[in-house]
Coordinates of N, CA and C in Angstrom, one line a residue:
Chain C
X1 N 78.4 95.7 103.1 CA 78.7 94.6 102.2 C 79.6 93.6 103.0
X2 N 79.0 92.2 103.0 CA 79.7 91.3 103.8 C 81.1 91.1 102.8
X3 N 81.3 90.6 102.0 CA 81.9 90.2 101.1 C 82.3 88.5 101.1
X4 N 83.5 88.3 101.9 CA 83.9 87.0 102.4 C 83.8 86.8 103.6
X5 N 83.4 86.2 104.1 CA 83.3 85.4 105.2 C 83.8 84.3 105.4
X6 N 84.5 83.8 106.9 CA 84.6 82.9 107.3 C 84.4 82.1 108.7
X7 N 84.4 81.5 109.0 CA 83.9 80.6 110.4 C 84.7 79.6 110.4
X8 N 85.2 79.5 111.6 CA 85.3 80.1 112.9 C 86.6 81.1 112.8
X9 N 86.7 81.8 113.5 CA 88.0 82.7 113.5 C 89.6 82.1 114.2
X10 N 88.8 81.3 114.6 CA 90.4 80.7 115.3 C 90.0 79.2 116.1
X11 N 90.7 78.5 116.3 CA 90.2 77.0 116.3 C 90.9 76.3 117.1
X12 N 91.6 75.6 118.6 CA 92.6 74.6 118.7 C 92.0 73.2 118.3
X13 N 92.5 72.6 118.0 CA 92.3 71.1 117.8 C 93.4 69.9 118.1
X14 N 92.8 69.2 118.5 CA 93.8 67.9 119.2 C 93.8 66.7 118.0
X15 N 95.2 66.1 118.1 CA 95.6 65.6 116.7 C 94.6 64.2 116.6
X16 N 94.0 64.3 115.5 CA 93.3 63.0 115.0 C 91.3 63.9 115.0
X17 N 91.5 65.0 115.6 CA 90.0 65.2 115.5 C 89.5 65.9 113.9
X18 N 88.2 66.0 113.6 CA 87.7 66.6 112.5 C 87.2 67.8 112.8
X19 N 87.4 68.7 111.6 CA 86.6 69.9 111.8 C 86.0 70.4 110.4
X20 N 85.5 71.3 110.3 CA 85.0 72.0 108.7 C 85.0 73.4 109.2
X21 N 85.8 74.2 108.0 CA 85.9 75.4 108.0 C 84.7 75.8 107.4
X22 N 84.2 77.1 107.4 CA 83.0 77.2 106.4 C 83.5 78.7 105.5
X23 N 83.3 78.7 104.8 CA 83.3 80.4 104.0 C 82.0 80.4 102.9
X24 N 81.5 81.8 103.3 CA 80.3 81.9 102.5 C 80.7 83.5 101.8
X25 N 80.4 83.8 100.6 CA 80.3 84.7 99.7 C 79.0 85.9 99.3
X26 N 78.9 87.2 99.2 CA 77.6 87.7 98.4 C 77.9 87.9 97.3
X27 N 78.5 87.6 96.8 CA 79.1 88.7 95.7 C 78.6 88.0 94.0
X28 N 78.0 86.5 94.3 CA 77.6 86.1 93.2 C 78.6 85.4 92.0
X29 N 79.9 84.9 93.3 CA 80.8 84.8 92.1 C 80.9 83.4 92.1
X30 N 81.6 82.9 91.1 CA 81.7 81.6 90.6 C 82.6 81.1 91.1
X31 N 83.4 81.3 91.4 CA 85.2 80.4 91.7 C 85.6 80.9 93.2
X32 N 85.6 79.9 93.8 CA 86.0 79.9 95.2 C 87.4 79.1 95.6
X33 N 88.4 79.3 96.6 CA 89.7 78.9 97.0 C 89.5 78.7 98.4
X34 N 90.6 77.6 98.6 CA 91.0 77.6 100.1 C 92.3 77.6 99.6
X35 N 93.3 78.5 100.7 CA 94.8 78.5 100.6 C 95.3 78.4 102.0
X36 N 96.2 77.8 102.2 CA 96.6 78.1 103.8 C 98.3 79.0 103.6
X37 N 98.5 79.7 104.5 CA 99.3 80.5 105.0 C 100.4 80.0 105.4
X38 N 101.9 79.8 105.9 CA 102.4 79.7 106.6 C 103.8 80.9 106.7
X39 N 103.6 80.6 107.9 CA 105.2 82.0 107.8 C 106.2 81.4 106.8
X40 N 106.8 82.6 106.4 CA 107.8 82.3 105.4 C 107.4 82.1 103.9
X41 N 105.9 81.7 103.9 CA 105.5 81.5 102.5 C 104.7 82.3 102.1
X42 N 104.4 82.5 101.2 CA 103.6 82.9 100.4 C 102.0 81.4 100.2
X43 N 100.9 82.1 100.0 CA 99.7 81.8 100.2 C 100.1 80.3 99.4
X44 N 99.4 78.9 99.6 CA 99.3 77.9 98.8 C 97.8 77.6 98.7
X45 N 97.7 77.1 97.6 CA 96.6 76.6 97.0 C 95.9 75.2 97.5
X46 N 95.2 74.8 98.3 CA 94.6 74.2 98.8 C 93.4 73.1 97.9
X47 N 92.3 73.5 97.8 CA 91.5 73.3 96.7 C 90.6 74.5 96.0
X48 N 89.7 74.2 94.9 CA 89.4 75.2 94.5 C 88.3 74.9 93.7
X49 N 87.2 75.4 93.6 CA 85.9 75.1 93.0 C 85.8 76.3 91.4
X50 N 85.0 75.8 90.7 CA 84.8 76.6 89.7 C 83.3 76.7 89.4
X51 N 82.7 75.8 90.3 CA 80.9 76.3 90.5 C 80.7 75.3 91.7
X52 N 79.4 75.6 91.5 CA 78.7 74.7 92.5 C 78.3 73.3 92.2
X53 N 79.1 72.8 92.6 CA 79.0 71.2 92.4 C 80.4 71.1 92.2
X54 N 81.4 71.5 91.7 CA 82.3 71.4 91.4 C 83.5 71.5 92.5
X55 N 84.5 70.9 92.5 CA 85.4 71.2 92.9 C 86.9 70.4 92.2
X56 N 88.1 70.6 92.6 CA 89.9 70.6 92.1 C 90.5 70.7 93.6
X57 N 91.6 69.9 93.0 CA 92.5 70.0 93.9 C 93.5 71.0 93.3
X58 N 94.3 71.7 94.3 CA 95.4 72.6 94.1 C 96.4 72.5 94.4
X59 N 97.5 73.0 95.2 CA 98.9 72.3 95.3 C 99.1 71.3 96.6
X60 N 98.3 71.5 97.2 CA 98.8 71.2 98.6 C 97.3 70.5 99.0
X61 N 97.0 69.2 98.3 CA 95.5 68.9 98.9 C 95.3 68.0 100.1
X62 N 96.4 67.1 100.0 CA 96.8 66.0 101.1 C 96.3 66.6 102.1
X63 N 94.9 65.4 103.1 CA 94.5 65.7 104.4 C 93.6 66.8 104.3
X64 N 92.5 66.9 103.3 CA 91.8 67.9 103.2 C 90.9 67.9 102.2
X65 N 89.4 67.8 102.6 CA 88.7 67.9 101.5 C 87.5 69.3 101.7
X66 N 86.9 69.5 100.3 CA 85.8 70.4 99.9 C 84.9 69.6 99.9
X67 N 83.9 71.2 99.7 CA 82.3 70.8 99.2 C 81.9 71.8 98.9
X68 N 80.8 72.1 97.8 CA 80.6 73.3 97.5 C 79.1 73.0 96.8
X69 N 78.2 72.5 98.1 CA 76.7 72.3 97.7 C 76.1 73.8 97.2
X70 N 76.4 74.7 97.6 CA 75.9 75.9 97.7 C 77.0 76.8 96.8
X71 N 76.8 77.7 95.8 CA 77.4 78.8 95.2 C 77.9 79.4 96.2
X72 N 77.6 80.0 97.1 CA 77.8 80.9 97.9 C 78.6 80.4 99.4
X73 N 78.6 79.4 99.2 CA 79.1 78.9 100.3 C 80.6 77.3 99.7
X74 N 81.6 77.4 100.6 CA 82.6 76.4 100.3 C 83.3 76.2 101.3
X75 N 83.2 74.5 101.6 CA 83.5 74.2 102.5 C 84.9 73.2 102.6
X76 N 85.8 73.4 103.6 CA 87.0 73.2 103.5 C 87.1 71.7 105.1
X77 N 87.4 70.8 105.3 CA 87.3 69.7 105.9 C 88.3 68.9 106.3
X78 N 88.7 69.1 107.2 CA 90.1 68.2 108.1 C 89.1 66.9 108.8
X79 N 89.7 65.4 108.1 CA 89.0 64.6 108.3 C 90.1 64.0 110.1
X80 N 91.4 64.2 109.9 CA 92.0 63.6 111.2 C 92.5 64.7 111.3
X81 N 93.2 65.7 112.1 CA 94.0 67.2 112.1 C 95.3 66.7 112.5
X82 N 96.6 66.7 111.7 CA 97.8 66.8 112.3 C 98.6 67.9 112.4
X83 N 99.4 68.1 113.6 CA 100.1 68.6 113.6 C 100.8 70.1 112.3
X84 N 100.7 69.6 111.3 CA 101.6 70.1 110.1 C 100.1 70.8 109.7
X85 N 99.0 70.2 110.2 CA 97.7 71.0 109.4 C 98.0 72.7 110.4
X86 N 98.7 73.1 111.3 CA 98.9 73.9 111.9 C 99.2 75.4 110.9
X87 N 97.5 76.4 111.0 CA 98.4 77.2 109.6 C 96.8 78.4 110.1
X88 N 97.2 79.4 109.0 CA 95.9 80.4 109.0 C 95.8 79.9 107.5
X89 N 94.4 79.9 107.6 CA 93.6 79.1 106.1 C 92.9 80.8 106.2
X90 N 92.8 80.3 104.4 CA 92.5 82.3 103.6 C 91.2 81.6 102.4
X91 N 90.1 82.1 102.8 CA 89.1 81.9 101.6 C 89.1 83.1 100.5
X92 N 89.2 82.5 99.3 CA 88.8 83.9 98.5 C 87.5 83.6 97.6
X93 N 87.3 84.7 96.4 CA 86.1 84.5 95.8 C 86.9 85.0 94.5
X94 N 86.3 84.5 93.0 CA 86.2 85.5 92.1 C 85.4 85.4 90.9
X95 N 85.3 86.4 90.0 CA 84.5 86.4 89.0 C 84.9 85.1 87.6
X96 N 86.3 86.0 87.6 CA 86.9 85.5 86.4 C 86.3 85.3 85.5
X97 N 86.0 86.5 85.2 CA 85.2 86.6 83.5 C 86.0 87.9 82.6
X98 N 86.2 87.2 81.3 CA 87.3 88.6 81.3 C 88.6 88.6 82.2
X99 N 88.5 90.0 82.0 CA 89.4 90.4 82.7 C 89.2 90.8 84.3
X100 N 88.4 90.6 85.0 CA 87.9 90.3 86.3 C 88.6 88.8 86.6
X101 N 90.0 88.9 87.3 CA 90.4 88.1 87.7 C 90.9 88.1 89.2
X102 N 90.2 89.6 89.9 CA 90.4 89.6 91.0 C 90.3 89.1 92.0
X103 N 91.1 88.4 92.9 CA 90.4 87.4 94.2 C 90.4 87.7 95.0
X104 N 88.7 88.1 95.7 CA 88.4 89.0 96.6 C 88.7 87.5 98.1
X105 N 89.4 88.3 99.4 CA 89.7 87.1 100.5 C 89.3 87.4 101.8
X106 N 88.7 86.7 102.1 CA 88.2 86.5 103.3 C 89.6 86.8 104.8
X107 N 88.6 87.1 106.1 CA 89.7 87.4 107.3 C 90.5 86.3 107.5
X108 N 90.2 85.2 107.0 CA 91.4 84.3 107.8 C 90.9 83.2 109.2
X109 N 91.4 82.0 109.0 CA 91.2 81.5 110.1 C 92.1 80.8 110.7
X110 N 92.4 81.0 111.9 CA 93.7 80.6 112.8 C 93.5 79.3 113.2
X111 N 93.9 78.2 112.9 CA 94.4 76.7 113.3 C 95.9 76.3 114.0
X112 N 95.1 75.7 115.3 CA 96.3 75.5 115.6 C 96.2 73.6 116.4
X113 N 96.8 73.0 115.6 CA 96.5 71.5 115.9 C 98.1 70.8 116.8
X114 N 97.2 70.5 118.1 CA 98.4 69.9 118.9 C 98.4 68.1 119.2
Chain T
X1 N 108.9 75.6 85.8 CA 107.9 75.6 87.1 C 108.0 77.4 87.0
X2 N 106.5 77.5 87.2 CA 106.5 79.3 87.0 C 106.6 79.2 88.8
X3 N 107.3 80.8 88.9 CA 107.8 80.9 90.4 C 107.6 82.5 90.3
X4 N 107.4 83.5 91.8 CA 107.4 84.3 92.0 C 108.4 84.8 93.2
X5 N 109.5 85.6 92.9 CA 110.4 85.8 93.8 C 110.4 87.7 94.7
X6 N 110.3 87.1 95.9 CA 110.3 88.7 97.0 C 111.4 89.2 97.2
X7 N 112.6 89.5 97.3 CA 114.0 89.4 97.5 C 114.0 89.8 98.6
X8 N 113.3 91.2 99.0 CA 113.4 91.7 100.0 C 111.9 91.1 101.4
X9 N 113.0 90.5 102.2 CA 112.3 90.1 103.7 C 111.7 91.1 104.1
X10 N 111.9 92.4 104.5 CA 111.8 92.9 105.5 C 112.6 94.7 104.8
X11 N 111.2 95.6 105.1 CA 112.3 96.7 104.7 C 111.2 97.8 105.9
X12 N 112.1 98.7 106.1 CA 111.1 100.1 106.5 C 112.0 101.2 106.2
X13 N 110.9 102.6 106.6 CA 111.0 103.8 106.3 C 110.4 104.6 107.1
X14 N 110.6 106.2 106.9 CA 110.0 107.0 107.6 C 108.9 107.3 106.7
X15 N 108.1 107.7 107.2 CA 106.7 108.5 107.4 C 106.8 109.5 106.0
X16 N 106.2 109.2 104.8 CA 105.9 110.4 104.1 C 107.5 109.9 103.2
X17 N 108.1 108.9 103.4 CA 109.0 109.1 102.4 C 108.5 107.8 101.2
X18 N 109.4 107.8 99.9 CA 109.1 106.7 99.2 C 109.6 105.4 99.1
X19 N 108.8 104.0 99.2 CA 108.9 102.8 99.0 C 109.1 101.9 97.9
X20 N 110.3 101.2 97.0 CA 109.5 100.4 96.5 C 110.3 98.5 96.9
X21 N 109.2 98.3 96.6 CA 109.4 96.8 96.9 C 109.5 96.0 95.7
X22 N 110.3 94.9 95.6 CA 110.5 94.4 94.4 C 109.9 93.2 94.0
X23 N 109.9 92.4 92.7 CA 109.2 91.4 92.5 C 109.8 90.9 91.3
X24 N 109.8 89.7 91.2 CA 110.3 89.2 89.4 C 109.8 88.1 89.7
X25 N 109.3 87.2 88.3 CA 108.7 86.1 88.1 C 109.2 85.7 87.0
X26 N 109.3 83.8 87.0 CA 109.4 83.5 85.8 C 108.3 82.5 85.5
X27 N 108.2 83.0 84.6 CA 107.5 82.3 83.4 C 107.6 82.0 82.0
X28 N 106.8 80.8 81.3 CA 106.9 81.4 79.7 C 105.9 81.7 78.8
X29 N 104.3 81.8 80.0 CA 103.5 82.7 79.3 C 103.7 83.6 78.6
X30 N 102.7 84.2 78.0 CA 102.9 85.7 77.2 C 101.8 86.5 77.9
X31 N 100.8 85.5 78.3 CA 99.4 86.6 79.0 C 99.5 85.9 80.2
X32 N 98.8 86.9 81.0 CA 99.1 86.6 82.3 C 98.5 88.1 83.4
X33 N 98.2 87.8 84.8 CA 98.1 88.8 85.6 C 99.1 88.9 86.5
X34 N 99.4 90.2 86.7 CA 100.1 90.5 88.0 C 99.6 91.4 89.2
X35 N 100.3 90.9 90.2 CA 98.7 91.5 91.3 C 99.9 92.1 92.4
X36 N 99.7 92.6 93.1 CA 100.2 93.4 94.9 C 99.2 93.0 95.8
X37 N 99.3 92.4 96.3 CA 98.4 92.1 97.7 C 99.1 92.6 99.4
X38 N 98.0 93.3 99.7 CA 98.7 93.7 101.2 C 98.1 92.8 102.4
X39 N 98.4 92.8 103.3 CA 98.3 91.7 104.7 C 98.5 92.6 105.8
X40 N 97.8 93.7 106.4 CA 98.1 94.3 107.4 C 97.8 93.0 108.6
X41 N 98.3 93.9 109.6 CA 98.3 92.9 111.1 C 96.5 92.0 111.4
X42 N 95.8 92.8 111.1 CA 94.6 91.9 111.3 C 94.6 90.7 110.2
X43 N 95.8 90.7 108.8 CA 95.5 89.3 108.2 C 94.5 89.6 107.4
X44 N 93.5 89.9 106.8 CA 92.9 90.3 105.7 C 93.6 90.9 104.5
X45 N 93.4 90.0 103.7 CA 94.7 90.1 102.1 C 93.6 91.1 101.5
X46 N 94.2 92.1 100.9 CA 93.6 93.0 100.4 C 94.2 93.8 99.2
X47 N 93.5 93.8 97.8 CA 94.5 93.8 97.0 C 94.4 95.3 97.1
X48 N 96.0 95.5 96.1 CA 96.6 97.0 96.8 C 96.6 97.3 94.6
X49 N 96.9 96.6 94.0 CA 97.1 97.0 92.7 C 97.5 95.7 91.7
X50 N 96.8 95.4 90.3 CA 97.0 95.0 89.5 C 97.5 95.5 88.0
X51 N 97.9 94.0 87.5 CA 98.3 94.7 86.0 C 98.1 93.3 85.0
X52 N 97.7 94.0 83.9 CA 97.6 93.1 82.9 C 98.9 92.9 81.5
X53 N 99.3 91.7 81.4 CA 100.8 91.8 80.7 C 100.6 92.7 79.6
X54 N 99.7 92.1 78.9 CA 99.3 92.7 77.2 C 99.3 94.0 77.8
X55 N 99.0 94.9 78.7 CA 99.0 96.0 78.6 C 100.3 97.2 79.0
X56 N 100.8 97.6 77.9 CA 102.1 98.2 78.2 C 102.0 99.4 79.6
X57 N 101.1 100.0 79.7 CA 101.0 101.3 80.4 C 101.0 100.6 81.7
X58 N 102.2 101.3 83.1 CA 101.9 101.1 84.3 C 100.7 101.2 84.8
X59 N 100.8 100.5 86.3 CA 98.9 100.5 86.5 C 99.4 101.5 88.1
X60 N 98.3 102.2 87.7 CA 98.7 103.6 88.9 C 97.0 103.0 90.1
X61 N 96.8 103.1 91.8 CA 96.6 103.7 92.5 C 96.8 104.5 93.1
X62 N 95.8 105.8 93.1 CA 96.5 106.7 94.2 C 98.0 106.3 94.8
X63 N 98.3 106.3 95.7 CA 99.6 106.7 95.9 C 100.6 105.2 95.5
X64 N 99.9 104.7 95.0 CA 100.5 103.1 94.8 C 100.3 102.9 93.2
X65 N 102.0 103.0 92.6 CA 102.3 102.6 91.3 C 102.9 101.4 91.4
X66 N 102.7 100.7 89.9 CA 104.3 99.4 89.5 C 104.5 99.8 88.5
X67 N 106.2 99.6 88.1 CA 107.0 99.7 87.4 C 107.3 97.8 86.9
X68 N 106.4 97.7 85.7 CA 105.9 96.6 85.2 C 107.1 96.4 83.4
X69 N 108.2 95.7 83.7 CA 109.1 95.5 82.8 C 108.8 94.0 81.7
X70 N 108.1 93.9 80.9 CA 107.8 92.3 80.8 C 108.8 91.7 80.4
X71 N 110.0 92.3 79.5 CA 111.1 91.7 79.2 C 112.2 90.8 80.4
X72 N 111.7 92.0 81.3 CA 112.7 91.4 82.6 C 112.4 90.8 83.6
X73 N 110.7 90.5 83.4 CA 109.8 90.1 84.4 C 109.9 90.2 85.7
X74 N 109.8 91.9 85.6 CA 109.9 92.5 87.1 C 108.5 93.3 87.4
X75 N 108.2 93.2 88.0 CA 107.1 93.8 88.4 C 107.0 94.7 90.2
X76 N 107.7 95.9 90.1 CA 108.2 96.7 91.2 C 107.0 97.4 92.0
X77 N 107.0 97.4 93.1 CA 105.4 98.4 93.9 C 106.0 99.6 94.3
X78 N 105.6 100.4 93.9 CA 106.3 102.4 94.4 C 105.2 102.5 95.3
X79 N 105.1 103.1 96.5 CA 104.4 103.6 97.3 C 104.9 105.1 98.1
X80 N 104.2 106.3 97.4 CA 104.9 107.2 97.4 C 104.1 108.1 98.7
X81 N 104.7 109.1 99.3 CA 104.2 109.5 100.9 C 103.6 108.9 101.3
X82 N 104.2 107.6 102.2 CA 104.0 106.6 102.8 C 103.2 106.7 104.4
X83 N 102.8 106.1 104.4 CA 101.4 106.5 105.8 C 101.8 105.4 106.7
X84 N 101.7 105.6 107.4 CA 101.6 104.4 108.8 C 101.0 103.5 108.7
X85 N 99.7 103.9 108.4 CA 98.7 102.4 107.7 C 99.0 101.6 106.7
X86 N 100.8 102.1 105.8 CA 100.7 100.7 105.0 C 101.7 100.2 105.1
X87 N 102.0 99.6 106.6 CA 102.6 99.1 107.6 C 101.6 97.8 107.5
X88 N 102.8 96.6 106.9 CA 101.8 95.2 106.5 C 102.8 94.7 105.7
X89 N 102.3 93.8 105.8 CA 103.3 92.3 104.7 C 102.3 92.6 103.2
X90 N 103.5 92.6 102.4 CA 103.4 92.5 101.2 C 103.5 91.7 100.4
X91 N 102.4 90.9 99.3 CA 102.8 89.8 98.7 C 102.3 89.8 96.9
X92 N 103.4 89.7 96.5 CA 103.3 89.4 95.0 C 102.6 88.6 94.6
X93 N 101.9 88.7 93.6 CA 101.3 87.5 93.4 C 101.0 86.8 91.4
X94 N 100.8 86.4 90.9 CA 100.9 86.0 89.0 C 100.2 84.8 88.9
X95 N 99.7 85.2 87.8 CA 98.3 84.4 87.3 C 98.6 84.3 85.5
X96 N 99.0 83.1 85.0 CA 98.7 82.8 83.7 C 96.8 83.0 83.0
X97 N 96.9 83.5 82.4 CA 95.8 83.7 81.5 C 94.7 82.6 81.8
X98 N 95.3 81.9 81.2 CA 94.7 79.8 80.6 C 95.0 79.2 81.9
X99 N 95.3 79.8 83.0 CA 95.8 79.1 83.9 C 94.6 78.0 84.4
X100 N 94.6 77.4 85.5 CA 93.9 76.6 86.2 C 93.6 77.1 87.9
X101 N 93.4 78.2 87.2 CA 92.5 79.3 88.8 C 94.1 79.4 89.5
X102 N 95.1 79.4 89.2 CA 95.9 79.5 90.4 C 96.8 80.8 90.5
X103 N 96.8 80.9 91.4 CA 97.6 82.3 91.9 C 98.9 81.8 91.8
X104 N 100.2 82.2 91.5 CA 101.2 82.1 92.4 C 101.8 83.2 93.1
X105 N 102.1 82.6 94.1 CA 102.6 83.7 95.0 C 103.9 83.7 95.3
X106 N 104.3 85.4 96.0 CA 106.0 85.1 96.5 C 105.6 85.5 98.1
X107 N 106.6 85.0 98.6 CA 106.7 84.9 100.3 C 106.7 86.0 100.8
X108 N 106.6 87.5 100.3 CA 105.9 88.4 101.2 C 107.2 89.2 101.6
X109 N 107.1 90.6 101.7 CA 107.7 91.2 102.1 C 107.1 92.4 102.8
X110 N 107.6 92.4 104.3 CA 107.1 93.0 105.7 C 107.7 94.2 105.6
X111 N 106.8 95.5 105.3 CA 107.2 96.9 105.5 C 106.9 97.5 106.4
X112 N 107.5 98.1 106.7 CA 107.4 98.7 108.3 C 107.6 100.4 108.1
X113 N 106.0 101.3 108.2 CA 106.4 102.7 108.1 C 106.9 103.0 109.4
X114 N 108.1 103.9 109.6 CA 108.1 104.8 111.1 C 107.6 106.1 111.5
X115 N 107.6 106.4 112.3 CA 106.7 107.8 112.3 C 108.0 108.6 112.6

């Protein structure tokens, strides 16, 4: 079972360029996240879809957009990369039906913008 | 502003002894999720145990309990004969009911078993 996936696993990028993270899902679920990481904190909320076609912004959207042509797939998008975009970005997945609120997360991908 | 607080940075132990790690949130929901997520060294967040408010009874995994207080909004992780492998950053996490998909999280606290 794949579960979460993500692409690429680790990334340098020079400041002003573009990239797209990709994360794809099996699991059939409706609501997908991007969070990014940083030492010292705890996970932030990035953006966040609730189907396909759909997407929200979360806490921290500035410099960063989605797309979520595909259910199973959500795509996360550094249009210029600065500096401060420097982070491990965390995809997750969930049902949230009921009480299935669980957010299944993807390995992680390493960014590092100079 | 709902917030989730880790107190503890940084704790370890030996091998086979018991853990717990602490957590409190505030909020002024009444429903709500609370969650334990682990982060070993490869970085893959992996949930370790949840709890639902409305439900009074602790939520037990195998060797992984919480001591879930709603009055005091503490939400404690016991990890009892402790294994090497649950050597990893640990992060609290809380979810309102009605919320708007969001997790909040606390900054994580790095347990270190020794052998």
């Amino acid at each position: 079972n794949a579960g979460v996936t993500q692409t690429p696993k680790f990334r340098v990028l020079k400041t002003g360029q573009s990239m797209t993270l990709l994360c794809a899902q099996d699991m059939n679920h409706e609501y997908m996240y991007w969070y990014r990481q940083d030492p010292g904190m705890g996970l932030r909320l990035i953006h966040y879809s609730v189907g396909e076609g759909t997407t929200a912004k979360g806490e921290v959207p500035d410099g960063y957009n989605v797309s979520r042509l595909k259910k199973q797939n959500f795509l996360l998008g550094l249009e210029s990369a600065a500096p401060s975009q420097t982070s491990v970005y965390f995809c997750a997945s969930s049902i949230l039906a009921g009480t299935q609120e669980t957010q299944y997360f993807g390995p992680g991908t390493r960014l590092l913008v100079l | 502003a709902q917030t989730v607080t880790q107190s503890q940075p940084e704790m370890s132990v030996q091998e086979a002894e018991t853990v717990t790690l602490s957590c409190t949130y505030d909020t002024s929901e009444n429903n709500y999720y609370l969650f334990w997520y682990k982060q070993p060294p490869s970085r893959q967040m992996i949930l370790v145990i949840r709890q639902e408010a409305y439900k009074q009874q602790n939520a037990t995994e195998n060797r992984f309990s919480v001591n879930f207080q709603k009055a005091a909004k503490s939400f404690s992780l016991k990890i009892s004969d402790s294994q090497l492998g649950d050597t990893a950053m640990y992060f609290c996490a809380f979810k309102p009911m009605d919320s708007n998909y969001q997790l909040i999280w606390g900054a994580g606290t790095k347990l270190i078993i020794k052998p």
